[in-house]
Amino acid sequence: MTYYLRKLGFYVVALWAALTLNFFLPRWMPGDPVDLMIAKLAAKGPVSPEIRHSLELLLGTDSSRPIFLQYVDYLNNVAHGDLGVSVTYFPQTVSTTLADTLPWTIALMGIATIISFAIGILLGQLAGWKRGSWLDNLIPVTTMFQAVPYFWLALVLLYLLSSVAQIFPTGGGYDVNTVVPGFNLPFLRSAVYYGTLPALTIVLSSIAGWMLGMRNMMVSTLSEDYIVTAEAKGLTRRRIMTTYAARNAVLPSLAGFAITLGFVVSGSIITEQVFSYPGIGMTLMSAVQNSDYALMQGVFLVITISVLGANLLVDLLYAVIDPRTRARA
């Protein structure tokens, strides 16, 4: 129990530190969202000081209040789920904007990351178990995709499979002309079709890392004494490979997977830019371009929670997979 309480306490402090940094970073950046809104309103007529003050209150950047009080208000609003109003999508709230875009990113990046991890671990396990096989010799070829710049690989696949072969669409999240967004079969089928090429790019560029890491850990684990003991007891090779070797070899990859899964949200920017995918990455780019403090803070908050949550989950899972972790703590 002490192990779990220490972990929870650490992540609570980390969340508070991240929220504090999340509050101050946008305010240290050049540009003012209030000035941006006033510039838009000025095109329709004169803007009074009262209107400016109202906008400052609305966007949470009231210069008449001390920065400490703004910080306290920010923490209170976050605790109540109020992330403010977006300048970019005014008068839409940040929470609504994130609710509209976050599912797209989670569906694309999350599923693709899980698929690449599962396939990479499985192939790496087999390659490490059968050293010198054709699968083991295939690893240098797969690392080529990881070495290629991600955006370049995305552009190549987009050109070959969309422009030349015309197998997949060139961009978008679904067919806006024929389907209506919602939980229905035509929309889901269209979303899967439009997301296949971006997901394929993610899998090809990341599967080699998981495969190589798992292969090397399997080779190292197979030389341990408990593997020799298991073989001497007459256990089946399949049980030795999965229960003894792979279970211990996967631990470092599991920690890396937690970090990767946590950065699913932030890692989608390039993907969504190349494929014009309507996810949170595109939203973040729009927020930065428009000095949208509230929206930037909302996106950073989602990234923070996803990273900390994924790491906490794996720390707890570590304690289940390897009980020695609790003993050392």
Coordinates of C-alpha atoms in Angstrom, one line a residue:
M1 CA 0.0 0.0 0.0
T2 CA 2.9 2.4 0.8
Y3 CA 4.2 1.9 -2.8
Y4 CA 0.9 2.9 -4.3
L5 CA 0.4 5.9 -2.0
R6 CA 3.9 7.2 -2.8
K7 CA 3.2 6.9 -6.5
L8 CA -0.1 8.7 -6.3
G9 CA 1.5 11.5 -4.2
F10 CA 4.3 11.9 -6.7
Y11 CA 1.8 12.3 -9.6
V12 CA -0.4 14.7 -7.7
V13 CA 2.6 17.0 -7.2
A14 CA 3.7 16.5 -10.8
L15 CA 0.2 17.5 -12.0
W16 CA 0.2 20.7 -9.8
A17 CA 3.6 21.6 -11.2
A18 CA 2.4 21.0 -14.8
L19 CA -0.7 23.1 -14.2
T20 CA 1.4 26.0 -12.8
L21 CA 3.7 25.8 -15.8
N22 CA 0.7 25.6 -18.1
F23 CA -0.7 28.8 -16.7
F24 CA 2.5 30.9 -17.0
L25 CA 3.9 29.7 -20.4
P26 CA 1.3 31.2 -22.7
R27 CA 1.5 34.5 -20.8
W28 CA 5.3 34.6 -21.5
M29 CA 4.7 34.3 -25.2
P30 CA 4.5 37.3 -27.4
G31 CA 1.0 38.4 -28.5
D32 CA -2.3 39.2 -26.7
P33 CA -5.5 37.4 -27.5
V34 CA -7.5 40.4 -26.4
D35 CA -5.7 42.6 -29.0
L36 CA -6.6 39.9 -31.6
M37 CA -10.2 40.0 -30.7
I38 CA -10.3 43.8 -30.6
A39 CA -8.7 43.9 -34.1
K40 CA -11.5 41.7 -35.3
L41 CA -14.2 43.8 -33.7
A42 CA -12.6 47.1 -34.8
A43 CA -13.3 46.1 -38.4
K44 CA -17.0 46.5 -37.6
G45 CA -16.8 49.7 -35.5
P46 CA -15.0 51.4 -32.6
V47 CA -14.2 49.4 -29.5
S48 CA -14.7 51.0 -26.1
P49 CA -12.5 50.4 -23.0
E50 CA -15.5 48.7 -21.4
I51 CA -15.6 46.1 -24.3
R52 CA -11.8 45.5 -23.9
H53 CA -12.2 44.9 -20.1
S54 CA -15.1 42.5 -20.8
L55 CA -13.0 40.6 -23.2
E56 CA -10.2 40.4 -20.7
L57 CA -12.6 38.9 -18.1
L58 CA -14.0 36.5 -20.7
L59 CA -10.6 35.3 -21.8
G60 CA -9.0 35.2 -18.3
T61 CA -6.3 37.8 -19.0
D62 CA -7.6 40.7 -16.8
S63 CA -4.5 42.9 -16.5
S64 CA -6.1 44.8 -13.6
R65 CA -5.9 41.7 -11.3
P66 CA -2.6 40.6 -9.9
I67 CA -1.1 37.6 -11.6
F68 CA -1.4 35.5 -8.4
L69 CA -5.2 36.0 -8.3
Q70 CA -5.4 35.1 -12.0
Y71 CA -3.5 31.9 -11.1
V72 CA -5.9 31.1 -8.3
D73 CA -8.8 31.7 -10.6
Y74 CA -7.3 29.4 -13.2
L75 CA -6.8 26.5 -10.8
N76 CA -10.4 27.0 -9.5
N77 CA -11.8 27.0 -13.1
V78 CA -9.8 23.9 -14.0
A79 CA -11.1 22.1 -11.0
H80 CA -14.6 22.9 -12.1
G81 CA -14.0 21.9 -15.7
D82 CA -14.1 25.5 -17.0
L83 CA -11.2 26.0 -19.5
G84 CA -12.4 29.3 -20.8
V85 CA -13.5 30.6 -24.2
S86 CA -11.5 30.0 -27.4
V87 CA -10.4 33.1 -29.4
T88 CA -9.9 31.0 -32.5
Y89 CA -13.4 29.4 -32.4
F90 CA -15.2 32.2 -30.5
P91 CA -17.7 32.1 -29.0
Q92 CA -17.2 28.3 -28.6
T93 CA -15.7 27.2 -25.3
V94 CA -12.4 25.3 -25.1
S95 CA -14.0 22.3 -23.5
T96 CA -16.4 22.0 -26.5
T97 CA -13.5 22.4 -29.0
L98 CA -11.5 19.7 -27.3
A99 CA -14.5 17.4 -27.1
D100 CA -15.0 17.8 -30.9
T101 CA -11.3 17.2 -31.9
L102 CA -9.9 14.9 -29.2
P103 CA -11.8 11.7 -30.2
W104 CA -10.3 12.0 -33.7
T105 CA -6.7 12.1 -32.4
I106 CA -7.3 9.3 -29.8
A107 CA -8.9 7.0 -32.5
L108 CA -6.0 7.6 -35.0
M109 CA -2.9 7.9 -32.9
G110 CA -4.0 5.6 -30.0
I111 CA -5.1 2.7 -32.1
A112 CA -2.0 3.0 -34.4
T113 CA 0.3 3.2 -31.5
I114 CA -1.2 0.1 -29.8
I115 CA -1.0 -1.9 -33.1
S116 CA 2.6 -0.9 -33.7
F117 CA 3.5 -1.8 -30.1
A118 CA 1.7 -5.2 -30.2
I119 CA 3.2 -6.2 -33.6
G120 CA 6.6 -5.0 -32.8
I121 CA 6.8 -6.8 -29.4
L122 CA 5.5 -10.0 -30.9
L123 CA 8.0 -10.0 -33.8
G124 CA 10.8 -8.9 -31.6
Q125 CA 10.0 -11.8 -29.2
L126 CA 10.2 -14.3 -32.1
A127 CA 13.3 -12.7 -33.6
G128 CA 15.1 -12.8 -30.2
W129 CA 14.0 -16.4 -29.6
K130 CA 15.2 -17.5 -33.0
R131 CA 18.4 -15.6 -33.5
G132 CA 19.8 -15.7 -37.1
S133 CA 16.4 -16.6 -38.6
W134 CA 15.0 -14.7 -41.6
L135 CA 12.9 -12.6 -39.2
D136 CA 15.9 -11.6 -37.2
N137 CA 17.7 -10.6 -40.4
L138 CA 14.6 -8.5 -41.4
I139 CA 15.1 -6.0 -38.5
P140 CA 17.7 -3.8 -40.3
V141 CA 15.2 -3.4 -43.1
T142 CA 12.4 -2.3 -40.8
T143 CA 14.7 0.2 -39.1
M144 CA 15.0 2.0 -42.4
F145 CA 11.4 3.2 -42.0
Q146 CA 12.3 4.6 -38.5
A147 CA 15.3 6.4 -39.8
V148 CA 13.3 8.1 -42.5
P149 CA 11.9 11.5 -41.4
Y150 CA 8.3 11.0 -40.5
F151 CA 6.8 13.8 -42.6
W152 CA 8.8 12.5 -45.6
L153 CA 7.4 9.0 -45.2
A154 CA 3.9 10.4 -44.9
L155 CA 4.3 12.5 -48.0
V156 CA 5.7 9.5 -50.0
L157 CA 2.8 7.2 -48.9
L158 CA 0.3 10.0 -49.7
Y159 CA 1.8 10.4 -53.2
L160 CA 2.0 6.7 -54.0
L161 CA -1.3 5.5 -52.4
S162 CA -3.5 8.6 -52.9
S163 CA -2.3 10.5 -55.9
V164 CA -0.8 7.7 -58.1
A165 CA -2.7 4.5 -57.1
Q166 CA -5.8 6.5 -55.7
I167 CA -6.5 3.8 -53.1
F168 CA -6.9 6.2 -50.2
P169 CA -8.2 9.8 -50.0
T170 CA -5.7 12.6 -50.0
G171 CA -6.9 14.1 -46.7
G172 CA -9.7 14.7 -44.2
G173 CA -11.3 12.6 -41.5
Y174 CA -14.4 11.4 -43.4
D175 CA -16.4 11.9 -46.5
V176 CA -18.2 15.2 -45.8
N177 CA -20.3 14.9 -48.9
T178 CA -22.0 11.6 -48.3
V179 CA -22.1 10.8 -44.6
V180 CA -23.4 12.5 -41.5
P181 CA -21.1 12.4 -38.4
G182 CA -22.5 10.2 -35.6
F183 CA -22.4 6.7 -34.3
N184 CA -23.6 5.0 -37.5
L185 CA -22.1 2.4 -39.8
P186 CA -21.6 4.7 -42.9
F187 CA -19.7 7.3 -40.8
L188 CA -17.6 4.8 -39.0
R189 CA -16.7 3.0 -42.2
S190 CA -15.8 6.3 -43.8
A191 CA -13.7 7.4 -40.8
V192 CA -11.8 4.1 -40.8
Y193 CA -11.2 4.4 -44.5
Y194 CA -9.9 8.0 -44.2
G195 CA -7.7 7.1 -41.2
T196 CA -6.1 4.0 -42.6
L197 CA -3.3 5.8 -44.5
P198 CA -2.3 8.0 -41.6
A199 CA -2.4 5.0 -39.2
L200 CA -0.2 3.0 -41.7
T201 CA 2.4 5.8 -41.6
I202 CA 2.5 5.7 -37.8
V203 CA 2.8 1.9 -37.7
L204 CA 5.6 1.7 -40.3
S205 CA 7.6 4.5 -38.7
S206 CA 7.4 3.1 -35.1
I207 CA 7.2 -0.7 -35.3
A208 CA 11.0 -1.1 -35.9
G209 CA 11.9 0.5 -32.5
W210 CA 9.6 -1.8 -30.6
M211 CA 10.8 -4.8 -32.5
L212 CA 14.5 -4.0 -32.1
G213 CA 14.2 -3.2 -28.4
M214 CA 12.3 -6.4 -27.6
R215 CA 14.7 -8.5 -29.7
N216 CA 17.7 -7.3 -27.8
M217 CA 16.1 -7.7 -24.4
M218 CA 15.0 -11.3 -25.4
V219 CA 18.6 -12.1 -26.3
S220 CA 19.8 -10.8 -23.0
T221 CA 17.1 -12.5 -21.0
L222 CA 17.7 -15.9 -22.5
S223 CA 21.2 -16.0 -21.0
E224 CA 19.9 -15.6 -17.4
D225 CA 20.2 -18.5 -15.0
Y226 CA 16.4 -18.9 -14.4
I227 CA 16.0 -19.6 -18.1
V228 CA 18.6 -22.4 -17.9
T229 CA 16.8 -23.7 -14.8
A230 CA 13.4 -23.7 -16.6
E231 CA 15.0 -25.7 -19.5
A232 CA 16.5 -28.2 -17.0
K233 CA 13.1 -28.8 -15.5
G234 CA 11.8 -29.9 -18.9
L235 CA 9.3 -27.1 -19.4
T236 CA 8.0 -26.6 -23.0
R237 CA 9.9 -24.1 -25.2
R238 CA 6.7 -22.1 -25.7
R239 CA 6.2 -21.7 -22.0
I240 CA 9.8 -20.7 -21.4
M241 CA 9.6 -18.2 -24.2
T242 CA 6.3 -16.5 -23.1
T243 CA 6.2 -17.0 -19.3
Y244 CA 9.8 -16.7 -18.4
A245 CA 11.7 -14.9 -21.2
A246 CA 9.2 -12.5 -22.8
R247 CA 7.5 -11.5 -19.5
N248 CA 10.8 -10.1 -18.2
A249 CA 12.1 -8.8 -21.5
V250 CA 9.0 -6.7 -22.1
L251 CA 9.3 -4.6 -19.0
P252 CA 11.6 -1.9 -20.5
S253 CA 9.4 -1.7 -23.6
L254 CA 6.3 -1.4 -21.4
A255 CA 7.8 1.7 -19.8
G256 CA 8.6 3.1 -23.2
F257 CA 5.1 2.3 -24.3
A258 CA 3.6 4.3 -21.4
I259 CA 5.6 7.4 -22.5
T260 CA 4.6 6.9 -26.1
L261 CA 1.0 6.4 -25.3
G262 CA 1.0 9.5 -23.1
F263 CA 2.3 11.6 -26.0
V264 CA -0.3 10.3 -28.4
V265 CA -2.1 13.6 -28.3
S266 CA 1.0 15.8 -28.8
G267 CA 2.5 13.5 -31.4
S268 CA -0.4 14.0 -33.8
I269 CA 0.6 17.5 -35.1
I270 CA 2.7 16.4 -38.1
T271 CA 0.3 13.6 -39.0
E272 CA -2.7 15.9 -39.0
Q273 CA -0.9 18.6 -40.9
V274 CA 0.1 16.2 -43.7
F275 CA -3.2 14.4 -44.0
S276 CA -5.4 17.4 -43.1
Y277 CA -6.8 15.3 -40.3
P278 CA -9.4 17.1 -38.0
G279 CA -7.7 16.2 -34.7
I280 CA -6.3 18.1 -31.7
G281 CA -2.9 18.7 -33.5
M282 CA -4.6 21.0 -36.0
T283 CA -6.4 22.7 -33.1
L284 CA -3.1 23.3 -31.3
M285 CA -1.5 24.8 -34.4
S286 CA -4.5 27.2 -34.9
A287 CA -4.3 28.2 -31.2
V288 CA -0.6 29.1 -31.5
Q289 CA -1.1 31.1 -34.7
N290 CA -3.9 33.1 -33.0
S291 CA -2.3 33.5 -29.6
D292 CA -5.3 31.7 -28.1
Y293 CA -4.2 31.3 -24.5
A294 CA -7.2 29.4 -23.3
L295 CA -7.1 26.9 -26.1
M296 CA -3.4 26.4 -25.8
Q297 CA -3.8 25.8 -22.1
G298 CA -6.6 23.4 -22.7
V299 CA -4.5 21.3 -25.2
F300 CA -1.5 21.4 -22.9
L301 CA -3.7 20.2 -20.0
V302 CA -4.9 17.3 -22.0
I303 CA -1.3 16.4 -23.0
T304 CA -0.2 16.7 -19.3
I305 CA -3.0 14.5 -18.0
S306 CA -2.5 11.9 -20.7
V307 CA 1.3 11.6 -20.1
L308 CA 0.9 11.5 -16.3
G309 CA -2.0 9.1 -16.5
A310 CA -0.2 6.7 -18.8
N311 CA 2.9 6.7 -16.6
L312 CA 0.9 6.2 -13.5
L313 CA -1.0 3.3 -15.1
V314 CA 2.3 1.6 -16.1
D315 CA 3.9 2.1 -12.7
L316 CA 0.9 0.3 -11.2
L317 CA 1.0 -2.3 -13.8
Y318 CA 4.8 -2.7 -13.2
A319 CA 4.0 -3.6 -9.6
V320 CA 1.7 -6.4 -10.8
I321 CA 4.0 -7.8 -13.5
D322 CA 7.2 -7.6 -11.3
P323 CA 6.4 -7.8 -7.6
R324 CA 10.1 -6.9 -6.9
T325 CA 9.3 -3.4 -7.8
R326 CA 7.1 -3.0 -4.6
A327 CA 9.8 -4.7 -2.5
R328 CA 12.4 -2.2 -3.7
A329 CA 10.1 0.7 -3.0

